[in-house]
Coordinates of C-alpha atoms in Angstrom, one line a residue:
M438 CA -3.3 2.1 -18.5
R439 CA -3.1 4.2 -15.3
R440 CA -2.2 2.7 -12.0
S441 CA -2.1 4.1 -8.5
S442 CA 1.3 4.7 -7.2
L443 CA 0.2 4.4 -3.6
L444 CA -1.5 1.1 -4.1
V445 CA 0.2 -2.0 -5.3
V446 CA -0.9 -2.3 -8.9
V447 CA -0.4 -4.3 -12.1
T448 CA -1.6 -4.3 -15.6
L449 CA -5.2 -3.7 -16.2
A450 CA -6.8 -5.3 -19.1
I451 CA -4.5 -7.1 -21.5
V452 CA -5.7 -6.2 -25.0
A453 CA -4.3 -7.6 -28.2
L454 CA -2.7 -5.0 -30.5
A455 CA -4.9 -6.5 -33.3
G456 CA -7.8 -4.8 -31.6
C457 CA -6.8 -1.4 -33.1
T458 CA -9.8 0.0 -34.9
A459 CA -9.9 2.0 -38.0
L460 CA -10.2 5.8 -37.9
G461 CA -13.6 7.1 -38.8
A462 CA -14.4 10.3 -40.7
Q463 CA -13.8 13.6 -38.9
E464 CA -16.8 15.5 -37.9
A465 CA -17.3 18.5 -40.1
D466 CA -18.8 20.7 -37.3
P467 CA -17.8 19.7 -33.8
P468 CA -20.6 20.6 -31.3
A469 CA -20.1 23.6 -29.3
G470 CA -19.4 23.2 -25.6
D471 CA -21.8 24.0 -22.8
D472 CA -21.0 27.7 -22.0
S473 CA -22.7 27.3 -18.6
L474 CA -19.8 25.1 -17.5
A475 CA -17.1 27.5 -18.6
A476 CA -15.8 30.0 -16.1
D477 CA -15.2 32.5 -18.9
P478 CA -17.8 31.8 -21.6
T479 CA -16.7 34.8 -23.6
V480 CA -13.6 33.2 -24.8
T481 CA -13.7 33.1 -28.6
D482 CA -13.9 29.6 -30.3
P483 CA -11.9 29.1 -33.5
T484 CA -13.8 28.6 -36.8
T485 CA -11.8 25.3 -37.4
D486 CA -10.3 22.7 -35.2
V487 CA -6.9 23.9 -33.8
Q488 CA -4.4 22.4 -31.4
G489 CA -5.3 23.2 -27.8
W490 CA -9.1 23.4 -28.5
E491 CA -11.5 20.6 -28.6
R492 CA -15.3 20.5 -29.0
G493 CA -15.9 24.0 -27.6
Y494 CA -13.2 24.2 -24.9
W495 CA -9.7 25.6 -24.8
H496 CA -6.9 24.0 -22.9
N497 CA -6.7 26.8 -20.4
E498 CA -10.4 27.3 -19.7
S499 CA -11.7 26.9 -16.2
L500 CA -14.9 24.7 -15.6
D501 CA -17.6 25.1 -13.1
V502 CA -17.7 21.5 -11.9
D503 CA -18.6 20.4 -8.4
P504 CA -16.8 17.1 -7.7
E505 CA -18.6 16.3 -4.5
D506 CA -21.9 15.1 -6.0
G507 CA -20.5 13.2 -9.0
L508 CA -20.5 14.2 -12.6
T509 CA -23.4 15.0 -14.8
E510 CA -23.1 13.9 -18.5
A511 CA -22.5 17.6 -19.5
E512 CA -19.8 17.9 -16.9
L513 CA -18.1 14.8 -18.1
Q514 CA -18.1 15.8 -21.7
A515 CA -16.7 19.2 -20.8
L516 CA -13.9 17.6 -18.8
V517 CA -13.1 15.1 -21.6
S518 CA -13.0 17.9 -24.3
R519 CA -10.8 20.1 -22.2
A520 CA -8.5 17.2 -21.3
M521 CA -8.2 16.3 -25.0
A522 CA -7.2 20.0 -25.7
R523 CA -4.6 19.8 -23.0
V524 CA -3.1 16.5 -24.2
E525 CA -2.8 18.1 -27.7
V526 CA -0.7 20.8 -26.1
V527 CA 1.6 18.7 -23.9
R528 CA 2.0 15.9 -26.5
D529 CA 2.0 18.1 -29.6
V530 CA -0.8 16.2 -31.3
E531 CA -4.2 16.8 -32.7
F532 CA -7.3 14.7 -32.1
D533 CA -9.4 14.3 -35.3
E534 CA -12.3 12.5 -33.5
P535 CA -13.9 12.6 -30.1
V536 CA -13.0 9.8 -27.6
D537 CA -15.8 8.0 -25.7
V538 CA -15.3 7.8 -21.9
E539 CA -17.1 5.6 -19.5
L540 CA -17.0 5.8 -15.7
I541 CA -17.5 2.7 -13.7
N542 CA -16.9 1.8 -10.0
R543 CA -14.5 -0.8 -8.8
S544 CA -17.1 -3.5 -8.1
E545 CA -18.4 -3.2 -11.7
Y546 CA -14.8 -3.6 -13.0
S547 CA -14.2 -6.6 -10.8
A548 CA -17.4 -8.3 -11.9
G549 CA -16.6 -7.6 -15.6
G550 CA -14.2 -10.5 -16.0
G551 CA -17.0 -12.9 -17.0
G552 CA -16.4 -16.4 -18.2
D553 CA -17.6 -19.7 -16.8
G554 CA -14.3 -20.6 -15.2
S555 CA -13.5 -23.3 -17.8
T556 CA -10.0 -23.3 -19.4
T557 CA -8.4 -24.9 -22.4
A558 CA -5.2 -27.0 -22.3
A559 CA -3.3 -24.1 -23.8
Q560 CA -4.5 -21.7 -21.2
R561 CA -3.5 -24.1 -18.4
A562 CA -0.1 -24.6 -20.0
A563 CA 0.3 -20.8 -20.2
A564 CA -0.7 -20.4 -16.5
A565 CA 1.8 -23.1 -15.6
E566 CA 4.5 -21.2 -17.5
R567 CA 3.6 -18.0 -15.8
A568 CA 3.6 -19.7 -12.4
A569 CA 7.1 -21.0 -13.1
E570 CA 8.2 -17.5 -14.0
F571 CA 7.0 -16.1 -10.7
E572 CA 8.5 -18.9 -8.7
A573 CA 11.8 -18.5 -10.5
L574 CA 11.8 -14.9 -9.6
F575 CA 11.0 -15.7 -6.0
V576 CA 7.9 -13.6 -6.2
V577 CA 5.1 -16.2 -5.8
G578 CA 5.8 -19.6 -4.3
E579 CA 4.2 -23.0 -5.0
T580 CA 1.8 -22.7 -2.1
T581 CA 0.1 -19.7 -3.7
D582 CA -2.0 -19.6 -6.8
A583 CA 0.0 -17.3 -9.1
G584 CA -3.1 -16.5 -11.2
E585 CA -5.1 -15.5 -8.2
A586 CA -2.2 -13.4 -6.9
E587 CA -1.9 -11.6 -10.2
E588 CA -5.7 -11.0 -10.4
A589 CA -5.9 -9.8 -6.9
T590 CA -3.2 -7.2 -7.6
R591 CA -4.9 -6.1 -10.8
E592 CA -8.3 -5.7 -9.3
A593 CA -7.0 -3.7 -6.3
S594 CA -5.2 -1.2 -8.5
V595 CA -6.9 -0.2 -11.7
Q596 CA -7.7 3.4 -12.2
G597 CA -8.5 3.4 -15.9
Y598 CA -7.7 1.9 -19.3
Y599 CA -8.1 2.4 -23.0
D600 CA -10.0 -0.4 -24.7
T601 CA -8.4 -0.7 -28.2
Q602 CA -11.2 -2.9 -29.6
Q603 CA -14.0 -0.6 -28.6
D604 CA -12.0 2.6 -29.0
R605 CA -13.0 4.0 -25.7
I606 CA -11.7 4.9 -22.3
V607 CA -12.9 3.4 -19.1
V608 CA -12.2 5.1 -15.8
V609 CA -12.5 3.1 -12.6
S610 CA -13.6 4.9 -9.4
N611 CA -13.7 3.8 -5.8
S612 CA -17.0 5.6 -5.4
D613 CA -20.5 4.4 -6.5
S614 CA -21.1 7.9 -8.1
P615 CA -19.3 8.9 -11.3
R616 CA -15.8 10.2 -10.4
L617 CA -12.9 11.2 -12.6
A618 CA -9.3 12.1 -11.9
E619 CA -8.1 14.3 -14.7
L620 CA -4.5 13.0 -14.9
T621 CA -5.9 9.5 -15.3
L622 CA -8.0 10.7 -18.1
G623 CA -5.1 12.5 -19.7
H624 CA -3.0 9.4 -19.6
E625 CA -5.6 7.3 -21.3
L626 CA -6.2 10.0 -23.9
V627 CA -2.5 9.6 -24.9
H628 CA -3.3 5.9 -25.5
A629 CA -6.2 6.8 -27.7
Y630 CA -3.9 8.9 -29.8
Q631 CA -1.2 6.1 -29.9
F632 CA -3.5 3.4 -31.1
R633 CA -5.3 5.6 -33.6
G634 CA -2.0 6.9 -35.0
P635 CA 1.7 6.0 -34.6
L636 CA 1.2 2.4 -33.4
R637 CA -0.5 1.6 -36.6
Q638 CA 2.8 2.0 -38.4
T639 CA 4.8 0.1 -35.8
R640 CA 6.2 -3.1 -37.2
I641 CA 6.6 -6.0 -34.9
P642 CA 8.6 -9.3 -35.3
Q643 CA 6.4 -12.3 -35.8
N644 CA 8.3 -14.2 -33.1
I645 CA 8.5 -11.5 -30.5
S646 CA 9.2 -12.7 -27.0
Q647 CA 7.4 -12.0 -23.8
D648 CA 10.2 -9.6 -22.9
G649 CA 9.8 -8.0 -26.3
I650 CA 6.2 -7.3 -25.5
V651 CA 7.3 -5.7 -22.2
A652 CA 9.6 -3.5 -24.2
L653 CA 6.7 -2.4 -26.5
R654 CA 4.5 -1.7 -23.5
A655 CA 7.4 0.4 -22.1
L656 CA 7.2 2.6 -25.2
I657 CA 3.4 2.8 -25.0
E658 CA 3.1 3.5 -21.2
G659 CA 6.4 5.5 -21.1
D660 CA 5.1 7.9 -23.7
A661 CA 1.7 8.3 -21.8
N662 CA 3.5 8.7 -18.5
F663 CA 5.9 11.3 -19.9
A664 CA 3.0 13.3 -21.4
E665 CA 1.0 13.0 -18.2
R666 CA 3.9 14.4 -16.2
R667 CA 4.0 17.4 -18.5
Y668 CA 0.3 17.7 -18.1
E669 CA 0.6 17.6 -14.3
A670 CA 3.4 20.2 -14.4
R671 CA 0.8 22.8 -15.7
C672 CA -1.8 22.0 -13.0
G673 CA -2.0 24.6 -10.4
E674 CA -0.5 27.8 -11.8
E675 CA -1.5 27.5 -15.5
W676 CA -4.4 25.1 -15.4
D677 CA -7.2 24.2 -12.9
C678 CA -7.1 20.4 -12.7
L679 CA -9.5 18.0 -11.2
R680 CA -7.5 15.7 -9.0
R681 CA -8.3 12.5 -7.2
S682 CA -7.9 14.2 -3.9
D683 CA -10.9 16.5 -4.8
W684 CA -13.1 13.5 -4.2
A685 CA -13.6 13.1 -0.4
D686 CA -14.4 9.4 -0.5
E687 CA -11.7 8.3 -3.0
S688 CA -9.2 6.1 -1.0
S689 CA -6.4 6.3 -3.5
S690 CA -3.9 9.1 -2.8
D691 CA -2.1 11.4 -5.2
S692 CA 1.6 10.8 -5.7
D693 CA 4.1 13.6 -6.2
G694 CA 1.2 16.0 -6.2
G695 CA -0.6 14.1 -9.0
D696 CA -3.1 11.3 -9.5
G697 CA -0.8 8.2 -9.5
G698 CA 1.2 6.4 -12.0
S699 CA 3.4 9.1 -13.3
G700 CA 4.6 9.6 -9.8
G701 CA 6.9 6.6 -10.6
G702 CA 8.5 5.0 -7.6
G703 CA 5.8 6.0 -5.1
G704 CA 4.2 2.7 -5.6
G705 CA 7.2 0.8 -4.4
D706 CA 7.3 2.4 -0.9
A707 CA 3.5 2.1 -0.4
A708 CA 3.5 -1.4 -1.8
A709 CA 5.8 -2.6 0.9
G710 CA 3.0 -2.2 3.4
S711 CA 0.3 -3.7 1.4
A712 CA -1.2 -6.9 2.8
G713 CA -3.1 -8.0 -0.2
P714 CA -1.7 -7.5 -3.7
N715 CA 1.8 -8.9 -4.4
V716 CA 4.6 -6.3 -4.3
G717 CA 6.8 -8.4 -6.5
I718 CA 4.2 -8.6 -9.2
Y719 CA 3.8 -4.9 -9.0
L720 CA 7.5 -4.2 -9.4
Q721 CA 7.7 -6.4 -12.4
S722 CA 4.6 -4.9 -14.1
Y723 CA 5.5 -1.3 -13.2
F724 CA 8.6 -1.5 -15.4
P725 CA 7.0 -0.2 -18.6
Y726 CA 5.8 2.9 -16.7
A727 CA 9.0 3.8 -14.9
A728 CA 11.7 2.7 -17.3
G729 CA 9.5 3.5 -20.3
E730 CA 9.1 7.1 -19.1
S731 CA 12.8 7.5 -18.5
M732 CA 13.5 6.3 -22.1
V733 CA 10.9 8.5 -23.7
A734 CA 12.0 11.5 -21.6
G735 CA 15.6 10.9 -22.6
V736 CA 14.8 10.6 -26.3
Y737 CA 12.6 13.7 -26.2
E738 CA 15.5 15.7 -24.5
R739 CA 17.7 14.7 -27.4
G740 CA 15.4 14.9 -30.4
G741 CA 12.0 16.3 -29.3
W742 CA 8.8 14.7 -30.5
D743 CA 10.4 13.7 -33.8
G744 CA 12.8 11.6 -31.8
V745 CA 9.9 9.9 -30.0
A746 CA 8.2 9.4 -33.3
E747 CA 11.2 7.4 -34.4
L748 CA 10.8 5.0 -31.5
Y749 CA 7.5 4.0 -33.0
Q750 CA 9.3 3.2 -36.3
E751 CA 12.1 1.2 -34.6
P752 CA 10.7 0.2 -31.2
P753 CA 12.8 -1.4 -28.4
L754 CA 12.4 -5.3 -28.5
S755 CA 13.8 -6.2 -25.2
S756 CA 13.6 -4.6 -21.7
E757 CA 17.4 -4.3 -21.9
Q758 CA 17.0 -1.9 -24.8
V759 CA 14.6 0.1 -22.6
I760 CA 16.8 0.3 -19.6
H761 CA 20.0 1.1 -21.5
W762 CA 18.3 3.1 -24.3
D763 CA 21.2 5.6 -24.5
S764 CA 23.9 3.0 -25.1
D765 CA 22.4 1.1 -28.0
P766 CA 22.6 -2.4 -26.6
E767 CA 22.9 -5.3 -28.9
E768 CA 20.0 -7.4 -30.1
A769 CA 19.1 -10.1 -27.6
E770 CA 20.2 -13.7 -28.2
S771 CA 17.6 -16.4 -28.9
V772 CA 18.2 -19.0 -26.2
S773 CA 17.0 -22.5 -26.2
V774 CA 17.5 -25.6 -24.1
P775 CA 17.0 -29.2 -25.4
D776 CA 14.4 -31.1 -23.5
R777 CA 16.4 -33.9 -21.8
S778 CA 14.0 -34.7 -19.0
S779 CA 13.2 -38.2 -17.9
D780 CA 9.9 -40.0 -19.0
D781 CA 8.3 -39.0 -15.7
W782 CA 8.8 -35.3 -16.3
E783 CA 7.1 -33.4 -19.1
R784 CA 8.0 -30.0 -20.4
V785 CA 5.0 -27.6 -20.3
T786 CA 4.4 -26.1 -23.7
A787 CA 1.8 -23.3 -24.2
G788 CA 2.8 -22.6 -27.8
E789 CA 5.8 -22.4 -30.1
P790 CA 8.5 -21.6 -29.3
A791 CA 8.2 -23.3 -25.9
G792 CA 9.3 -21.4 -22.8
R793 CA 9.4 -17.8 -21.8
T794 CA 12.0 -15.0 -22.1
L795 CA 11.9 -13.1 -18.8
G796 CA 14.4 -10.3 -19.7
E797 CA 16.6 -7.9 -17.8
A798 CA 13.7 -6.1 -16.2
S799 CA 12.4 -9.4 -14.5
L800 CA 15.9 -10.2 -13.3
A801 CA 16.2 -6.8 -11.7
T802 CA 12.8 -7.3 -10.1
M803 CA 14.0 -10.6 -8.6
F804 CA 16.7 -8.8 -6.7
A805 CA 14.8 -5.5 -6.0
Y806 CA 12.0 -7.5 -4.4
T807 CA 14.2 -8.3 -1.5
L808 CA 13.8 -4.6 -0.5
Y809 CA 10.0 -5.2 0.1
D810 CA 9.4 -8.8 1.2
D811 CA 9.1 -9.9 4.8
R812 CA 12.6 -11.2 5.3
E813 CA 15.5 -9.4 7.0
G814 CA 17.9 -7.5 4.9
S815 CA 18.1 -7.1 1.1
L816 CA 20.4 -7.9 -1.7
V817 CA 20.5 -4.5 -3.4
E818 CA 21.0 -1.1 -1.9
R819 CA 17.9 1.0 -1.6
D820 CA 19.5 3.9 -3.5
A821 CA 20.3 1.6 -6.4
F822 CA 16.7 0.9 -7.1
L823 CA 14.9 4.0 -5.7
R824 CA 15.7 7.6 -6.9
Q825 CA 15.2 9.8 -3.9
D826 CA 15.1 13.2 -5.7
G827 CA 14.9 14.8 -9.1
P828 CA 12.2 14.7 -11.8
G829 CA 10.9 11.5 -13.4
P830 CA 10.2 8.0 -12.1
R831 CA 11.6 7.0 -8.8
L832 CA 12.2 3.4 -9.7
T833 CA 15.2 2.4 -11.8
Y834 CA 15.8 -1.2 -13.0
D835 CA 19.5 -0.8 -13.9
L836 CA 20.9 -3.0 -11.3
A837 CA 24.5 -4.6 -11.2
P838 CA 23.5 -8.2 -10.9
S839 CA 21.1 -8.1 -13.9
A840 CA 23.2 -5.7 -16.1
G841 CA 24.9 -7.5 -19.0
W842 CA 21.9 -9.7 -19.7
G843 CA 22.1 -11.1 -23.3
G844 CA 19.1 -13.4 -23.5
D845 CA 17.3 -16.1 -21.5
R846 CA 14.7 -18.8 -21.7
L847 CA 12.7 -20.4 -18.9
Y848 CA 11.0 -23.8 -19.3
A849 CA 8.4 -25.2 -16.9
Y850 CA 8.2 -28.9 -16.1
R851 CA 5.5 -31.1 -14.6
N852 CA 5.4 -34.6 -13.0
G853 CA 1.9 -35.1 -11.6
D854 CA 1.5 -32.5 -8.8
E855 CA 5.2 -31.7 -8.7
S856 CA 6.9 -28.9 -10.7
G857 CA 10.3 -27.8 -11.7
Y858 CA 12.0 -25.5 -14.3
V859 CA 15.1 -25.0 -16.3
W860 CA 16.3 -21.5 -16.8
R861 CA 19.2 -20.6 -19.1
I862 CA 20.6 -17.1 -19.2
E863 CA 23.2 -15.7 -21.6
W864 CA 25.4 -12.8 -20.6
D865 CA 27.5 -10.4 -22.5
S866 CA 30.7 -11.7 -20.9
S867 CA 31.9 -14.5 -18.6
A868 CA 32.6 -12.0 -15.9
E869 CA 28.9 -10.8 -15.9
A870 CA 27.8 -14.5 -15.9
R871 CA 29.9 -15.1 -12.8
E872 CA 28.6 -11.9 -11.2
F873 CA 25.0 -13.0 -11.7
A874 CA 25.6 -16.5 -10.5
S875 CA 27.2 -15.2 -7.3
A876 CA 24.3 -12.8 -6.7
Y877 CA 21.8 -15.6 -7.4
R878 CA 23.5 -17.9 -4.9
D879 CA 23.3 -15.1 -2.4
L880 CA 19.6 -14.9 -3.2
L881 CA 19.2 -18.7 -2.5
E882 CA 20.9 -18.1 0.9
Y883 CA 18.6 -15.2 1.5
H884 CA 15.7 -17.5 1.1
G885 CA 17.2 -20.1 3.6
A886 CA 19.1 -22.3 1.2
G887 CA 22.1 -24.3 2.1
Q888 CA 24.6 -25.9 -0.3
R889 CA 25.1 -29.7 -0.1
D890 CA 28.2 -31.7 -0.7
D891 CA 27.2 -32.3 -4.3
G892 CA 27.1 -28.6 -4.9
R893 CA 23.4 -28.4 -5.2
W894 CA 21.3 -26.0 -3.1
V895 CA 18.3 -26.8 -1.0
V896 CA 15.7 -24.5 0.5
P897 CA 14.4 -26.7 3.3
D898 CA 11.0 -25.0 4.0
G899 CA 8.7 -22.2 3.2
E900 CA 6.9 -21.3 -0.1
F901 CA 10.2 -21.8 -2.1
A902 CA 11.2 -25.1 -0.6
D903 CA 12.9 -26.9 -3.5
A904 CA 16.3 -28.0 -4.7
F905 CA 18.4 -25.9 -7.1
S906 CA 21.4 -26.4 -9.4
V907 CA 23.4 -23.4 -10.6
R908 CA 25.9 -24.0 -13.3
V909 CA 28.2 -21.5 -15.1
S910 CA 29.8 -22.3 -18.5
G911 CA 31.5 -19.3 -20.0
E912 CA 28.9 -16.6 -20.7
T913 CA 26.0 -19.0 -19.8
V914 CA 24.3 -19.7 -16.5
T915 CA 21.9 -22.6 -16.2
I916 CA 19.5 -22.9 -13.3
V917 CA 17.6 -26.2 -12.7
N918 CA 14.8 -26.4 -10.1
G919 CA 13.0 -29.4 -8.7
P920 CA 11.2 -30.6 -5.6
D921 CA 14.4 -32.4 -4.3
R922 CA 18.0 -33.1 -5.3
S923 CA 17.2 -36.3 -7.0
A924 CA 14.6 -34.7 -9.2
L925 CA 17.2 -32.2 -10.6
S926 CA 18.8 -34.8 -12.8
E927 CA 15.4 -36.0 -13.9
V928 CA 14.3 -32.5 -14.9
H929 CA 17.6 -31.7 -16.6
P930 CA 20.7 -34.1 -16.4
E931 CA 23.9 -32.6 -15.0
N932 CA 26.0 -33.9 -17.9
S933 CA 24.2 -31.8 -20.5
R934 CA 26.3 -29.1 -21.9
V935 CA 25.7 -25.8 -23.7
T936 CA 26.3 -26.2 -27.4
A937 CA 26.5 -23.7 -30.2
A938 CA 23.1 -24.8 -31.4
D939 CA 21.5 -23.8 -28.0
V940 CA 22.4 -20.1 -28.4
S941 CA 21.9 -18.1 -31.6
P942 CA 21.2 -14.6 -32.6
A943 CA 17.5 -13.7 -32.1
Q944 CA 15.5 -14.2 -35.2
G945 CA 14.3 -10.6 -35.6
A946 CA 12.5 -10.9 -38.9
I947 CA 10.2 -8.0 -39.0
N948 CA 6.6 -8.6 -39.9
S949 CA 5.6 -6.4 -42.8
T950 CA 2.2 -5.8 -41.3
A951 CA 1.5 -2.8 -39.1
C952 CA 0.4 -2.9 -35.5
G953 CA -3.2 -3.1 -36.4
T954 CA -2.9 -6.5 -38.0
S955 CA -0.1 -8.0 -35.9
P956 CA -0.5 -11.5 -34.5
P957 CA -3.1 -11.7 -31.7
S958 CA -0.5 -13.3 -29.4
I959 CA 1.2 -9.9 -29.1
A960 CA -0.5 -8.0 -26.3
S961 CA -0.4 -4.7 -24.5
S962 CA -2.1 -3.1 -21.6
C963 CA -3.4 -0.4 -23.8
S964 CA -4.5 1.6 -20.8

């Protein structure tokens, strides 16, 4: 998926990896391109398909395309064919089949959600878990509908996506007439290559966590962003490229001279001034693009495309493994918390295992968001989260309070209209557990909390008005949230202690099936 870096953006369409489709037979004779669109129609075409040439167009050909009055079908096909040839060059791949591309405007995209508004019990439970996650990260409070906040951010931001189930690219334009930004197209073409090729051999644990899905998306989006950056580097001197700025009525601006997402941290700065979409949701969802690109770029620097190919054979399975890709972090621990709530409180369960694993990336987002919300001050230095110069993404999620994460589990609870949660986080050392707990207490104070005589914390007003308990036991931090102090012991009694059974190595049994037949619960924004 491509996202604008100057608009607050999130994931586009979440598509199950099981939607990967089978490769069809290669065309024996690709149709020739329309010579009337080529600036130099005398360039010799090869007799067979070669890298850097697709369906009548070389990667370095110029096209006679007028962006002001939209694209004709012939112009679109020429741009797609040339972009495929360019992706072949920058990503060192070969497309065996054409890729269908559809152009739609933003209103068509927004109207495409469909559905009659009805939800199942499982969907409502999943929404409650997601809302608890956003609340625990101090991103969306109880007074705001978390689902609507996420959807609003999504609809305002999407530039394009690859539909794995229909094996096609959809590019979203702000204009009613067909418009196309070439870097967006290039990014999505990398996804077409991924899901037709290497991801079919990627083996995924049956019990992969939400954070594991984020890590897989970091590989997918990081590879596409890295290839897009290499694509963009050739625009100007080597290649003529159709940029978003070529369309007079497109409101999205280019970033770092490009069309958006690969610009990395540009989204952070611009997001801070956005009145609609949620910046915190943006920061969390941008992780696969920024940290993923840094990981892929680093692996490429060491081992070339062969090294990147190895990532698809042994993908990262936690955001920690993406952030610290060069230090070979240990496998995440599988964390669980026994349900000891009172009869009035019920643990929300969307599926098995219950709860959500947020991961190091989400913890980093929780602290980094203080740079962008509407409160005075922040809990991290700007330079710790934003790279001011140099190539690559500008956002880095390697922050001191979240480093040393070893595993976590968040459980949502309900009591009628009231809500709470229990969040247990394992750390690599007791010192790192204490460091996080101290930073988290600072975060509570940042949101107006005061500590009461019993050691519990209370945020008296605002969207995060609640009571909190923060306990440290060795390498474990347990946070309990409820509407008031008396509710904390109802959600999770104070006398509960961490036992050996509550923390165990992650069950990383690898599913022998490939990506194309992996469980439908595993999802990726293949776009």
